[in-house]
CSV table of C-alpha atoms in Angstrom, one decimal:
chain,number,residue,atom,x,y,z
A,1,UNK,CA,-10.4,-33.9,27.4
A,2,UNK,CA,-7.7,-31.3,27.9
A,3,UNK,CA,-7.6,-28.4,25.5
A,4,UNK,CA,-4.6,-26.5,24.2
A,5,UNK,CA,-4.7,-24.3,27.4
A,6,UNK,CA,-4.6,-27.5,29.6
A,7,UNK,CA,-8.2,-26.9,30.7
A,8,UNK,CA,-10.3,-30.0,31.2
A,9,UNK,CA,-13.7,-30.2,29.6
A,10,UNK,CA,-16.3,-33.0,30.1
A,11,UNK,CA,-18.3,-33.4,26.9
A,12,UNK,CA,-21.8,-34.8,26.8
A,13,UNK,CA,-23.1,-37.2,24.2
A,14,UNK,CA,-25.0,-34.5,22.4
A,15,UNK,CA,-23.4,-31.6,20.5
A,16,UNK,CA,-24.0,-28.3,22.1
A,17,UNK,CA,-25.2,-25.6,19.8
A,18,UNK,CA,-26.7,-22.1,20.2
A,19,UNK,CA,-28.3,-21.3,16.9
A,20,UNK,CA,-31.4,-20.0,18.7
A,21,UNK,CA,-29.3,-17.1,20.1
A,22,UNK,CA,-27.4,-16.2,17.0
A,23,UNK,CA,-29.6,-13.3,15.8
A,24,UNK,CA,-29.7,-11.8,19.3
A,25,UNK,CA,-25.9,-12.0,19.6
A,26,UNK,CA,-25.4,-10.5,16.2
A,27,UNK,CA,-27.9,-7.8,17.0
A,28,UNK,CA,-25.8,-6.6,20.0
A,29,UNK,CA,-22.7,-6.5,17.9
A,30,UNK,CA,-21.0,-9.9,18.5
A,31,UNK,CA,-19.2,-10.7,15.3
A,32,UNK,CA,-16.7,-13.4,16.3
A,33,UNK,CA,-17.7,-17.0,17.1
A,34,UNK,CA,-15.7,-20.1,17.9
A,35,UNK,CA,-16.7,-23.6,16.9
A,36,UNK,CA,-15.2,-26.5,18.9
A,37,UNK,CA,-15.0,-30.1,17.8
A,38,UNK,CA,-14.0,-33.1,19.9
A,39,UNK,CA,-14.3,-36.3,17.9
A,40,UNK,CA,-15.8,-35.2,14.6
A,41,UNK,CA,-14.4,-36.4,11.3
A,42,UNK,CA,-13.0,-34.0,8.8
A,43,UNK,CA,-16.2,-34.3,6.7
A,44,UNK,CA,-18.3,-33.5,9.7
A,45,UNK,CA,-16.2,-30.4,10.5
A,46,UNK,CA,-16.5,-29.2,6.9
A,47,UNK,CA,-20.3,-29.7,7.0
A,48,UNK,CA,-20.8,-27.9,10.3
A,49,UNK,CA,-18.6,-25.0,9.4
A,50,UNK,CA,-20.3,-24.7,6.1
A,51,UNK,CA,-23.7,-24.5,7.8
A,52,UNK,CA,-22.5,-21.7,10.1
A,53,UNK,CA,-21.0,-19.9,7.1
A,54,UNK,CA,-24.5,-20.0,5.5
A,55,UNK,CA,-26.2,-18.8,8.6
A,56,UNK,CA,-23.7,-15.9,9.2
A,57,UNK,CA,-24.1,-14.9,5.6
A,58,UNK,CA,-27.9,-14.7,6.0
A,59,UNK,CA,-28.5,-17.6,3.6
A,60,UNK,CA,-30.3,-19.7,6.2
A,61,UNK,CA,-32.0,-18.6,9.4
A,62,UNK,CA,-31.4,-19.9,13.0
A,63,UNK,CA,-34.2,-22.4,12.8
A,64,UNK,CA,-32.9,-23.9,9.6
A,65,UNK,CA,-29.4,-24.0,11.0
A,66,UNK,CA,-30.6,-25.8,14.1
A,67,UNK,CA,-32.5,-28.4,12.0
A,68,UNK,CA,-29.5,-29.0,9.8
A,69,UNK,CA,-27.1,-29.2,12.8
A,70,UNK,CA,-29.4,-31.8,14.4
A,71,UNK,CA,-29.1,-33.9,11.2
A,72,UNK,CA,-25.3,-33.5,11.1
A,73,UNK,CA,-24.7,-34.5,14.7
A,74,UNK,CA,-25.0,-38.3,15.1
A,75,UNK,CA,-25.8,-38.0,18.9
A,76,UNK,CA,-28.2,-35.1,18.4
A,77,UNK,CA,-27.9,-31.5,19.7
A,78,UNK,CA,-28.7,-29.6,22.8
A,79,UNK,CA,-28.4,-26.0,24.0
A,80,UNK,CA,-26.8,-27.3,27.1
A,81,UNK,CA,-25.8,-24.5,29.5
A,82,UNK,CA,-27.0,-22.0,27.0
A,83,UNK,CA,-30.7,-23.0,27.4
A,84,UNK,CA,-32.8,-20.2,28.9
A,85,UNK,CA,-36.4,-21.1,29.7
A,86,UNK,CA,-39.1,-18.7,28.5
A,87,UNK,CA,-40.3,-18.2,32.0
A,88,UNK,CA,-36.9,-17.8,33.6
A,89,UNK,CA,-38.0,-14.7,35.5
A,90,UNK,CA,-40.9,-16.5,37.2
A,91,UNK,CA,-40.2,-18.1,40.5
A,92,UNK,CA,-42.4,-21.1,41.3
A,93,UNK,CA,-44.3,-21.0,44.6
A,94,UNK,CA,-42.8,-23.5,46.9
A,95,UNK,CA,-45.2,-25.3,49.1
């Protein structure tokens, strides 16, 4: 799908979300976030933006946001390219 800047994006079946990183990003001063939607209905957009409003206002935490987003996304959710394994600094021994 091409966006308004004529950049092409290939979307997966699962919605990508990064609620696990929200507190860390806010802790380092990030205050502006962008939500992107591809094929969601108006109702789904309202629901998801409302959930992020609640999270950014401190009414729900990241874990609750992730849980509610998973319910709101018919195809499920993933961290996608934002996933960082806990042991990312450990290199496996190759044999």
